[in-house]
PDB file of C-alpha atoms and ligand atoms in Angstrom:
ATOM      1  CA  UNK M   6      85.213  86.540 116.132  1.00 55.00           C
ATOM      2  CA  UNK M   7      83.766  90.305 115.461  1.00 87.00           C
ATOM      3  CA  UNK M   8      80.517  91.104 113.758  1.00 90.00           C
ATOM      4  CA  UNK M   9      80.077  92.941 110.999  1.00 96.00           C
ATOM      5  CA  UNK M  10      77.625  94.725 108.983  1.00 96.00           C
ATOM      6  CA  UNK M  11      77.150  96.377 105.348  1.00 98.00           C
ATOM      7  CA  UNK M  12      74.802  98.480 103.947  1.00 98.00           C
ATOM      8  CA  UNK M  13      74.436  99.634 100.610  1.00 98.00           C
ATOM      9  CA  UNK M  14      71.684 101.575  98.688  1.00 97.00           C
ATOM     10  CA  UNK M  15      69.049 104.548  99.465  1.00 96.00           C
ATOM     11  CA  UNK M  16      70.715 107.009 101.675  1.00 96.00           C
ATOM     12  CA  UNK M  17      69.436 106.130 105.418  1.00 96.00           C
ATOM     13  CA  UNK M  18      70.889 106.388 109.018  1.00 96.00           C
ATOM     14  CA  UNK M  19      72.942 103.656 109.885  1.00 96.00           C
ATOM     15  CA  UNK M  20      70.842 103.703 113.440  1.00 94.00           C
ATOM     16  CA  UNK M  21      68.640 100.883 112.928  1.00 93.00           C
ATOM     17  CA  UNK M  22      71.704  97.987 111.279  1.00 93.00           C
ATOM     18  CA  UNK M  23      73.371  99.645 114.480  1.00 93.00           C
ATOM     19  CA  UNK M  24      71.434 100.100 117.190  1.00 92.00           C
ATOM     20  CA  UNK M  25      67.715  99.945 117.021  1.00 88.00           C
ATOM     21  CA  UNK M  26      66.857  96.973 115.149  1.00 86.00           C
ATOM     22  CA  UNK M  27      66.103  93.770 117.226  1.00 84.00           C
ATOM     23  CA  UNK M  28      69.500  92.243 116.536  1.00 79.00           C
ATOM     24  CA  UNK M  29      71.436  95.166 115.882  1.00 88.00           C
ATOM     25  CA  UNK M  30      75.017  95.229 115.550  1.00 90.00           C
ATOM     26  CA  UNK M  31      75.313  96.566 119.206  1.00 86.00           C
ATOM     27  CA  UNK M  32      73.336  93.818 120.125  1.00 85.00           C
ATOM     28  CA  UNK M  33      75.837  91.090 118.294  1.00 78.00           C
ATOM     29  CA  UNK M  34      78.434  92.639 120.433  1.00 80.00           C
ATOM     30  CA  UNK M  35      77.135  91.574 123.800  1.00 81.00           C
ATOM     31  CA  UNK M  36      74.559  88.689 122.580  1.00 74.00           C
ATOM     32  CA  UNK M  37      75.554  87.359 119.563  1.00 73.00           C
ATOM     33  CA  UNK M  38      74.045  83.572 118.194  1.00 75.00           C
ATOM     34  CA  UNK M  39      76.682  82.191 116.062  1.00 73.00           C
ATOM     35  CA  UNK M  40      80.174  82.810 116.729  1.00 62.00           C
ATOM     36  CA  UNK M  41      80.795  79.101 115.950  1.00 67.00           C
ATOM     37  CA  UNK M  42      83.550  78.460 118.715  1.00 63.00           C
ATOM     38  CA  UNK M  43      85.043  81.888 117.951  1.00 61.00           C
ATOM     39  CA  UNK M  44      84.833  83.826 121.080  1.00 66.00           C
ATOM     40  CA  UNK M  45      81.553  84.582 123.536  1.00 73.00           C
ATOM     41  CA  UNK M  46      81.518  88.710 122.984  1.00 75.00           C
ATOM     42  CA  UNK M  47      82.348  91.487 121.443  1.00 78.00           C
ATOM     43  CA  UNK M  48      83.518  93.833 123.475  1.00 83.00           C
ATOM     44  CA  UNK M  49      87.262  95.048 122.503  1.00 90.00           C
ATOM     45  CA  UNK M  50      86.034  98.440 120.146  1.00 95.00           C
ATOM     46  CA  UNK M  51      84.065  99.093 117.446  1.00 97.00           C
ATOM     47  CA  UNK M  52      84.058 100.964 114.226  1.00 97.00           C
ATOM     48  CA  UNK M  53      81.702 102.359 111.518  1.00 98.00           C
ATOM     49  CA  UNK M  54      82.898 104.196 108.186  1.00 98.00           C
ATOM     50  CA  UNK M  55      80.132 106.229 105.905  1.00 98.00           C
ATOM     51  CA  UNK M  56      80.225 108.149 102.858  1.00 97.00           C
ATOM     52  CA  UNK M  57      78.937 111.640 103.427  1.00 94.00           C
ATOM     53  CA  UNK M  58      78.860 112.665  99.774  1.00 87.00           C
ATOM     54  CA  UNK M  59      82.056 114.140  97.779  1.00 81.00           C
ATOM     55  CA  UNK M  60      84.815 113.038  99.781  1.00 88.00           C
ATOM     56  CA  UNK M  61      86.533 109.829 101.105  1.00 95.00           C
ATOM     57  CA  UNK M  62      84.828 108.294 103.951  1.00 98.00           C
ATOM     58  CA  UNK M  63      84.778 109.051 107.557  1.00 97.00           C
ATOM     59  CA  UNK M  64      85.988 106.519 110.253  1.00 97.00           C
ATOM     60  CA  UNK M  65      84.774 106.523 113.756  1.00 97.00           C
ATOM     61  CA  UNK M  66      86.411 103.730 115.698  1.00 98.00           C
ATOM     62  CA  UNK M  67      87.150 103.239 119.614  1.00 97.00           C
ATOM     63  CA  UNK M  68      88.268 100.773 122.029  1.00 96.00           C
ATOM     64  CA  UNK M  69      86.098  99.569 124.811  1.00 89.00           C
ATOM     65  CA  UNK M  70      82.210  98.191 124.099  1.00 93.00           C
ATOM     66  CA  UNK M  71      79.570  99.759 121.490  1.00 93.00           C
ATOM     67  CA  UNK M  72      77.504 100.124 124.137  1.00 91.00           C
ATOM     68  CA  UNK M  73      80.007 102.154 126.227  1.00 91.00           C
ATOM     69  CA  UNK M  74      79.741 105.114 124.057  1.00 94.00           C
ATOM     70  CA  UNK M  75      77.542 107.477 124.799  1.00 92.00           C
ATOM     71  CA  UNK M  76      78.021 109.446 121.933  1.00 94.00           C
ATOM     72  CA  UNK M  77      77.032 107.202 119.317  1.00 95.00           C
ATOM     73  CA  UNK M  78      73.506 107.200 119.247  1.00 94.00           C
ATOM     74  CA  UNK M  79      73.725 110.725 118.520  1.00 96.00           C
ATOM     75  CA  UNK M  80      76.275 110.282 116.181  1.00 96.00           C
ATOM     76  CA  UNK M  81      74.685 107.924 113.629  1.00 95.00           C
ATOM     77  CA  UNK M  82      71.537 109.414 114.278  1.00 95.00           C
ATOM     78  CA  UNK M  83      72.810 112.726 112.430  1.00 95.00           C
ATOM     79  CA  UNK M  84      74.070 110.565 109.663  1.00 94.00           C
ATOM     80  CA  UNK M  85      72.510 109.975 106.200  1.00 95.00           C
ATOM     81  CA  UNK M  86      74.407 107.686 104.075  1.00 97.00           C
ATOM     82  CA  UNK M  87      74.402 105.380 100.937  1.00 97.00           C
ATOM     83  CA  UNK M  88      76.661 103.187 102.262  1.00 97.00           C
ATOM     84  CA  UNK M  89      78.135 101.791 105.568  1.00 98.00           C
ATOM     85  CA  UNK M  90      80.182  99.572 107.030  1.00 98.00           C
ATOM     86  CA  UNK M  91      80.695  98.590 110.883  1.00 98.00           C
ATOM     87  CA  UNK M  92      82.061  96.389 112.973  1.00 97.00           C
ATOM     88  CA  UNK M  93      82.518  94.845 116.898  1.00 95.00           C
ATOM     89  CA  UNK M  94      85.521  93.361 117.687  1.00 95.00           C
ATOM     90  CA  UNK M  95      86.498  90.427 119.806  1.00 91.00           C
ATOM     91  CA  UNK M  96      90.162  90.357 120.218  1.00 92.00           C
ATOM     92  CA  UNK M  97      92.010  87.423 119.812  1.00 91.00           C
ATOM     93  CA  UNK M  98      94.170  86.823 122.451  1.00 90.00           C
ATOM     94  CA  UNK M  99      97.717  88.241 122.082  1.00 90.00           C
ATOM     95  CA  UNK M 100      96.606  90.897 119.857  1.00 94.00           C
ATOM     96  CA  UNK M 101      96.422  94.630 121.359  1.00 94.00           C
ATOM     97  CA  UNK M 102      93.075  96.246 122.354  1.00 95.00           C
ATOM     98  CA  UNK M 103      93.314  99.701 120.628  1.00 97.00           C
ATOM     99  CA  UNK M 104      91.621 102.117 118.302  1.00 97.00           C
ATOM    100  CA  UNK M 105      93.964 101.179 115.248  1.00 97.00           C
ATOM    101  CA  UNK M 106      92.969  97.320 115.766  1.00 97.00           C
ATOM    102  CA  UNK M 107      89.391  97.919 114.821  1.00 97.00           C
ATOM    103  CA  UNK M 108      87.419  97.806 111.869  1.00 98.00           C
ATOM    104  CA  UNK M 109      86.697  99.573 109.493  1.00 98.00           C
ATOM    105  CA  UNK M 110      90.498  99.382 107.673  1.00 98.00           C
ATOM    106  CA  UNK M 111      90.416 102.013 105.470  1.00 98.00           C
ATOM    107  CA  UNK M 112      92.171 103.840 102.271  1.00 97.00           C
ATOM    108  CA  UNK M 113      90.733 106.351  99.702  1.00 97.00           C
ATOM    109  CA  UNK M 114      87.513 105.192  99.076  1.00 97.00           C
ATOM    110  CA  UNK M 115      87.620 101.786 100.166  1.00 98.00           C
ATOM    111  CA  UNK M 116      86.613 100.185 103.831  1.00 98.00           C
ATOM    112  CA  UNK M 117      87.645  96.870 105.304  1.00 98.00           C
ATOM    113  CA  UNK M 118      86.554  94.663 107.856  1.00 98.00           C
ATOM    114  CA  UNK M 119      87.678  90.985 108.672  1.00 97.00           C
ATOM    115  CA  UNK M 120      85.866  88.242 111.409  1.00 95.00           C
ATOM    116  CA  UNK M 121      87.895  85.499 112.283  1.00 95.00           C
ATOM    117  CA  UNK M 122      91.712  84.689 113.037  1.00 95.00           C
ATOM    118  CA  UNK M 123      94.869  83.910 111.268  1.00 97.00           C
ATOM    119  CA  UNK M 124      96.331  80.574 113.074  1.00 96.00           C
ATOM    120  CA  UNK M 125      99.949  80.684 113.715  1.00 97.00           C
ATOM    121  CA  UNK M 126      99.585  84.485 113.500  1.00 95.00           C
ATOM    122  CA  UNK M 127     102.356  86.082 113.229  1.00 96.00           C
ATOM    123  CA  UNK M 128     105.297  83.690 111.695  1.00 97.00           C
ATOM    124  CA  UNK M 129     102.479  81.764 109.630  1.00 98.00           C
ATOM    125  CA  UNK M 130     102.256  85.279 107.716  1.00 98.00           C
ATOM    126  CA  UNK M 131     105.975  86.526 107.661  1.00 97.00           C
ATOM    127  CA  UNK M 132     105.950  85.071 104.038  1.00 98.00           C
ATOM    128  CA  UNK M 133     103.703  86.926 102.760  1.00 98.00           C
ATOM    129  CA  UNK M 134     104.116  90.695 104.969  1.00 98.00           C
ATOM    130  CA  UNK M 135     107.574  90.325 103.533  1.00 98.00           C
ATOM    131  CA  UNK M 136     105.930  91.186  99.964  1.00 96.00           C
ATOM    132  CA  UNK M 137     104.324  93.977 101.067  1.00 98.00           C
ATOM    133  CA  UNK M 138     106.353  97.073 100.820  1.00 97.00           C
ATOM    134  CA  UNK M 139     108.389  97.805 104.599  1.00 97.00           C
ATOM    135  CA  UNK M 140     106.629 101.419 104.671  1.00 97.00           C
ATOM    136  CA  UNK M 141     103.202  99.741 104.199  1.00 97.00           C
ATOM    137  CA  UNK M 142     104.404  96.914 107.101  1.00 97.00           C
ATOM    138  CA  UNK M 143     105.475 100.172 109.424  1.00 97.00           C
ATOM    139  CA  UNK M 144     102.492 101.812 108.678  1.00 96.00           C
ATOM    140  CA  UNK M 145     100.156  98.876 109.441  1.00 97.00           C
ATOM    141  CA  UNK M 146      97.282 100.201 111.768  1.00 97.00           C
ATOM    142  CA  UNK M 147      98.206  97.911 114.644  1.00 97.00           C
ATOM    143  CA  UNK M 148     100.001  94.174 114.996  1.00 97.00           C
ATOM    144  CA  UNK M 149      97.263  92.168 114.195  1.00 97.00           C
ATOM    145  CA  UNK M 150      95.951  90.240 111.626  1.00 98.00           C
ATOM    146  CA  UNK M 151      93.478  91.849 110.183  1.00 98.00           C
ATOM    147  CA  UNK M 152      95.339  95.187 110.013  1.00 98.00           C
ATOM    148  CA  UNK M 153      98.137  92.526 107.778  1.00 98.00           C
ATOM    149  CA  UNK M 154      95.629  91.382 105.544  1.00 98.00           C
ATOM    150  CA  UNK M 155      94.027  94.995 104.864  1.00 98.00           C
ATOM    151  CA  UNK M 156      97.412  95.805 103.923  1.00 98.00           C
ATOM    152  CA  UNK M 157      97.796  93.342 101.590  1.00 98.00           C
ATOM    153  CA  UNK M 158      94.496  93.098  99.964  1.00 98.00           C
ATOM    154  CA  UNK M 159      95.276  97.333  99.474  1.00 98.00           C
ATOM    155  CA  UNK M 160      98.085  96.092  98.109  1.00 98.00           C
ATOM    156  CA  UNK M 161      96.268  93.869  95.572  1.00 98.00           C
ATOM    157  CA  UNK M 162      93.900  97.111  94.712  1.00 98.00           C
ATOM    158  CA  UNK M 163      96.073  99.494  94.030  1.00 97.00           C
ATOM    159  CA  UNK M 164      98.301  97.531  91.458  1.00 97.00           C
ATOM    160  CA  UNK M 165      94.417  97.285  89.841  1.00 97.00           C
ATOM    161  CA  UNK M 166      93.110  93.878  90.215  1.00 98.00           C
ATOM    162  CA  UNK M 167      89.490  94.020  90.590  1.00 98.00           C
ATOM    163  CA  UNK M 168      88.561  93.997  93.600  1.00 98.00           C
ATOM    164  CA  UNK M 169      86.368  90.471  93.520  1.00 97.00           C
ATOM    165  CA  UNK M 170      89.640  88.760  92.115  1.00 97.00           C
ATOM    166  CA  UNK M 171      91.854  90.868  95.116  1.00 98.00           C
ATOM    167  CA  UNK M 172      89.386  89.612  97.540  1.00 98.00           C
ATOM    168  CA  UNK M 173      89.153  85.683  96.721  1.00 98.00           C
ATOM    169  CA  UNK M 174      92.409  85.837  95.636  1.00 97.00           C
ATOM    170  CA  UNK M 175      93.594  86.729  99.340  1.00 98.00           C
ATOM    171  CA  UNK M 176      91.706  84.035 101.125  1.00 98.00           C
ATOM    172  CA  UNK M 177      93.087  81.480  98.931  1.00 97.00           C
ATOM    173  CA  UNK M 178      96.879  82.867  99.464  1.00 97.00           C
ATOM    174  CA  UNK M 179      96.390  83.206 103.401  1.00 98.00           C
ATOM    175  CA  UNK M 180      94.120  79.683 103.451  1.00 97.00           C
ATOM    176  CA  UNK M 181      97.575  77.936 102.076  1.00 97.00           C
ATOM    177  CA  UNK M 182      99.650  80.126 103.768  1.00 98.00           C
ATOM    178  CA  UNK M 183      97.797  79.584 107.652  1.00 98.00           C
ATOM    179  CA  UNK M 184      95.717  76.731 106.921  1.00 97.00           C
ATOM    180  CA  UNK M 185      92.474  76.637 108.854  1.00 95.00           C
ATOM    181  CA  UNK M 186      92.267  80.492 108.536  1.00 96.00           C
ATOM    182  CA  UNK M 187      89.144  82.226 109.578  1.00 95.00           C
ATOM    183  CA  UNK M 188      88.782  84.758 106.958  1.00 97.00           C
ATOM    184  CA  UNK M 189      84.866  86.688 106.518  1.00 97.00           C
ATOM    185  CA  UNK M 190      86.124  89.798 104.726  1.00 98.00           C
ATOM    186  CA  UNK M 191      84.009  92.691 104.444  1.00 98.00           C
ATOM    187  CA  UNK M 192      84.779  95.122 101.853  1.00 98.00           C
ATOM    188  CA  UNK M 193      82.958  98.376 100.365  1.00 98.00           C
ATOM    189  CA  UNK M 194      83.752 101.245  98.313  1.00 98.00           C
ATOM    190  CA  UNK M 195      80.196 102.678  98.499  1.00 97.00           C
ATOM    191  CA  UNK M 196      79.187 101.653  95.127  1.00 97.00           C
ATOM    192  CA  UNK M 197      79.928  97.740  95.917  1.00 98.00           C
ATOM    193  CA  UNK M 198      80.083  95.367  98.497  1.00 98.00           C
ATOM    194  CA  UNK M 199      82.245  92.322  98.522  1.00 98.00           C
ATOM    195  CA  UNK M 200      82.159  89.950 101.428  1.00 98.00           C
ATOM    196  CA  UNK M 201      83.331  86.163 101.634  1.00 98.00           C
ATOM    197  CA  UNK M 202      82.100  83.409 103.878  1.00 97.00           C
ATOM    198  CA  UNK M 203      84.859  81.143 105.423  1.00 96.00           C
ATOM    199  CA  UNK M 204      84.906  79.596 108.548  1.00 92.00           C
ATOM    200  CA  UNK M 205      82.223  81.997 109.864  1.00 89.00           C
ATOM    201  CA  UNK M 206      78.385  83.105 109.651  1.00 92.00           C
ATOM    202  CA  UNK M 207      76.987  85.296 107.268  1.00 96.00           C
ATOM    203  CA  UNK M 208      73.902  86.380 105.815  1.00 97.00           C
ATOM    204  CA  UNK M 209      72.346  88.862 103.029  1.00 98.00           C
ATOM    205  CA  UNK M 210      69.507  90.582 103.151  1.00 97.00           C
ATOM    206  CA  UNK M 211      67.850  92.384  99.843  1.00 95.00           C
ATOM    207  CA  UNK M 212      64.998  94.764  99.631  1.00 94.00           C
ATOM    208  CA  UNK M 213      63.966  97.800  97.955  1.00 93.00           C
ATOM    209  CA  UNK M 214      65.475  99.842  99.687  1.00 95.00           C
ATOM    210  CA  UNK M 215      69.188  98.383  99.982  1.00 96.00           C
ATOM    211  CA  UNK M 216      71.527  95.443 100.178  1.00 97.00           C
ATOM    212  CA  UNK M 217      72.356  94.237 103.806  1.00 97.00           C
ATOM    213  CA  UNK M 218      75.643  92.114 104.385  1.00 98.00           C
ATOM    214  CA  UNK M 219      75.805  90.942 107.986  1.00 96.00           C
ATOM    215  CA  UNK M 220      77.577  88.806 110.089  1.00 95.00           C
ATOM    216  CA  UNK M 221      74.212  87.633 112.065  1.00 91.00           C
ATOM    217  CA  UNK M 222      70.400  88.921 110.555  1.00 92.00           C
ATOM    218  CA  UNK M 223      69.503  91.994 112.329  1.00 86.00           C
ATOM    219  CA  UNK M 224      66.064  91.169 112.513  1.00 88.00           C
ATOM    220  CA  UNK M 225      63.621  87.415 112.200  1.00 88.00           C
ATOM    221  CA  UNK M 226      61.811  89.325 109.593  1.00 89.00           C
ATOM    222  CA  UNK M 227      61.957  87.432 105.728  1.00 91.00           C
ATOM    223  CA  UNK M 228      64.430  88.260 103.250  1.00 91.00           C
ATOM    224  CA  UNK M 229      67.596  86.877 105.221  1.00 95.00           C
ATOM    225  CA  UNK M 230      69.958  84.592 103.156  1.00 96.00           C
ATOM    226  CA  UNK M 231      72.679  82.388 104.905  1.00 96.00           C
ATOM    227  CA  UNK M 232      75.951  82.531 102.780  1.00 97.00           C
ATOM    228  CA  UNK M 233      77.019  78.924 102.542  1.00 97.00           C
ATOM    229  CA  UNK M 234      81.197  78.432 103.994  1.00 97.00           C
ATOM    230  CA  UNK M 235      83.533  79.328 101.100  1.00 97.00           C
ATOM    231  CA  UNK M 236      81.138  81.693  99.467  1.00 98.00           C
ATOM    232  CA  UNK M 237      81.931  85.312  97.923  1.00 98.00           C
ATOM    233  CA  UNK M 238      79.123  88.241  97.608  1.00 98.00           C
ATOM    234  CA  UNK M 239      79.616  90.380  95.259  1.00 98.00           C
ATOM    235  CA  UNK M 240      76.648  92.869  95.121  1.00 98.00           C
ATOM    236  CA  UNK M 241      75.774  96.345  93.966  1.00 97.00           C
ATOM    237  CA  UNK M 242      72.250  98.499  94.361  1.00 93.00           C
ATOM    238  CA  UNK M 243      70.742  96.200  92.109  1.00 89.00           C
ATOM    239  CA  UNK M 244      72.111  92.793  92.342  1.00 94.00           C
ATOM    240  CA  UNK M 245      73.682  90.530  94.655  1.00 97.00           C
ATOM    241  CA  UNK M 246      75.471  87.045  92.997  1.00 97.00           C
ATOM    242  CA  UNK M 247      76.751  84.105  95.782  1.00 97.00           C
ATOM    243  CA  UNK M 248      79.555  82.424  94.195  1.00 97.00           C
ATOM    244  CA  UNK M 249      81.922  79.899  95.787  1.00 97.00           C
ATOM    245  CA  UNK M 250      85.394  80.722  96.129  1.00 97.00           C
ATOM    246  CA  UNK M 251      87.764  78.743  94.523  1.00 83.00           C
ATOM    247  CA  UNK M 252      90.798  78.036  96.695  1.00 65.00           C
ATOM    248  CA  UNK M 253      92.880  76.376  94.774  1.00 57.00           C
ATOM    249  CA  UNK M 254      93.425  79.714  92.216  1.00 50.00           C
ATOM    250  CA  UNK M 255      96.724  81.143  92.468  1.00 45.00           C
ATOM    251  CA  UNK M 256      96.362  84.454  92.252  1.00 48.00           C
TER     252      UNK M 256
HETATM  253  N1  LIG K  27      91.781  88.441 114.777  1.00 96.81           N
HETATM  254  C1  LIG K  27      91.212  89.742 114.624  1.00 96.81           C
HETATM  255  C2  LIG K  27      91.551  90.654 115.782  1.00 96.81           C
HETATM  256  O1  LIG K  27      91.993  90.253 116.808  1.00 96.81           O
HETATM  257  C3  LIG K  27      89.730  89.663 114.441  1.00 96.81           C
HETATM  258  C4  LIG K  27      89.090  89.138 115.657  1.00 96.81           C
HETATM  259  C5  LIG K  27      87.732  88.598 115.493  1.00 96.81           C
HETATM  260  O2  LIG K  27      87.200  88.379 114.399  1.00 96.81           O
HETATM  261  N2  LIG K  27      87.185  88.295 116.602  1.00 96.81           N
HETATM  262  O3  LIG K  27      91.376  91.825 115.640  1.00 96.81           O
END
């Protein structure tokens, strides 16, 4: 079911959430301790996005294991950033290993990761792609499900809706639309984070320094919160609110 991780606050390398700390992303992808049924590994490609100052973000992503690239360390190592985002991916089976099926999703400022599955995938979502715009369907970044429902949460954004509201409000449409969904959402526009908790782990972490979103702690040190199932985060530099997530809404 993918891991993924979010940092936002003082600008830092993203080398420890990635690779250095005990139970660093690169870690989750090989060893990870609660997938919850979802998968054993993640091993299909990975991704990071970063915000290096007056433009848009940058993307990195690439099939095969974290691990695998020997680039990397080097990479994020040379970065300073505000804000991050990464991911590992597990593919679910039928869906394509490639570069445009990884995390992070991405438009203008904003960067998008999902962990988990869409049952019935792809006729339990025909419904609602069919809403979408067909240039936004054609230009999806692969077939998958998560690279559907970054298209139609960018959907939700750019017609305004704030983005807590187009978050929520797209795990209750695609929980009554595939019920039994799988749907930890990840998204970050380098000034906020908002993630939601269904069906899968995920845990805060707050310090001085920065906020911490993450699929599994990176580290046993204190200051890790579980996000109970059916939970959104919404959090900024200086404040980070749980609040459940109402499925019933409509929006
Ligand atoms: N279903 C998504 C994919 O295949 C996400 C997979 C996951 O969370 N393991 O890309």
């Amino acid at each position: 079911m993918c891991r993924h991780v979010a940092y936002l606050g003082e600008a830092c390398s993203p080398e420890t959430l990635l690779l250095a700390a005990p139970h660093a992303l690169s870690r989750q992808s090989h060893a990870p301790t609660d997938m919850r049924g979802g998968g054993t590994v993640n091993v299909d490609g990975f991704g990071i996005g970063w915000y290096p100052g007056a433009t848009d973000p940058v993307r990195y992503r690439r099939t095969g294991p974290i691990w695998a690239d020997a680039g990397l360390a080097g990479l994020v190592g040379s970065l300073r950033s505000t804000a991050f985002l990464a991911a590992v991916r597990s593919a679910t089976p039928g869906m394509p290993v490639s570069e445009g099926a990884c995390a992070p999703f991405g438009a203008g400022q904003w960067l998008f990761s999902h962990n988990g599955v869409v049952p019935g995938w792809p006729d339990s979502m025909a419904e609602l792609a069919g809403k979408l715009p067909i240039a936004d369907v054609l230009r999806l970044d692969a077939p998958t499900d998560s690279a559907l429902l970054w298209a139609l949460l960018y959907d939700r954004l750019r017609s305004g809706q704030p983005p807590e509201a187009a978050v929520t409000g797209l795990v209750s449409e695609v929980d009554r639309a595939a019920p039994g969904a799988r749907l930890n959402l990840l998204l970050t526009d380098g000034e906020r984070m908002i993630a939601t908790a269904w069906s899968h782990a995920l845990s805060v972490h707050r310090d001085a320094t920065g906020v911490v979103i993450a699929s599994e702690p990176c580290d046993s040190g204190p200051g890790w919160t579980s996000v109970p199932d059916r939970h959104a985060v919404f959090a900024t530099r200086d404040s980070v609110d749980v609040v459940p997530i109402n499925a019933d809404r409509s929006s």
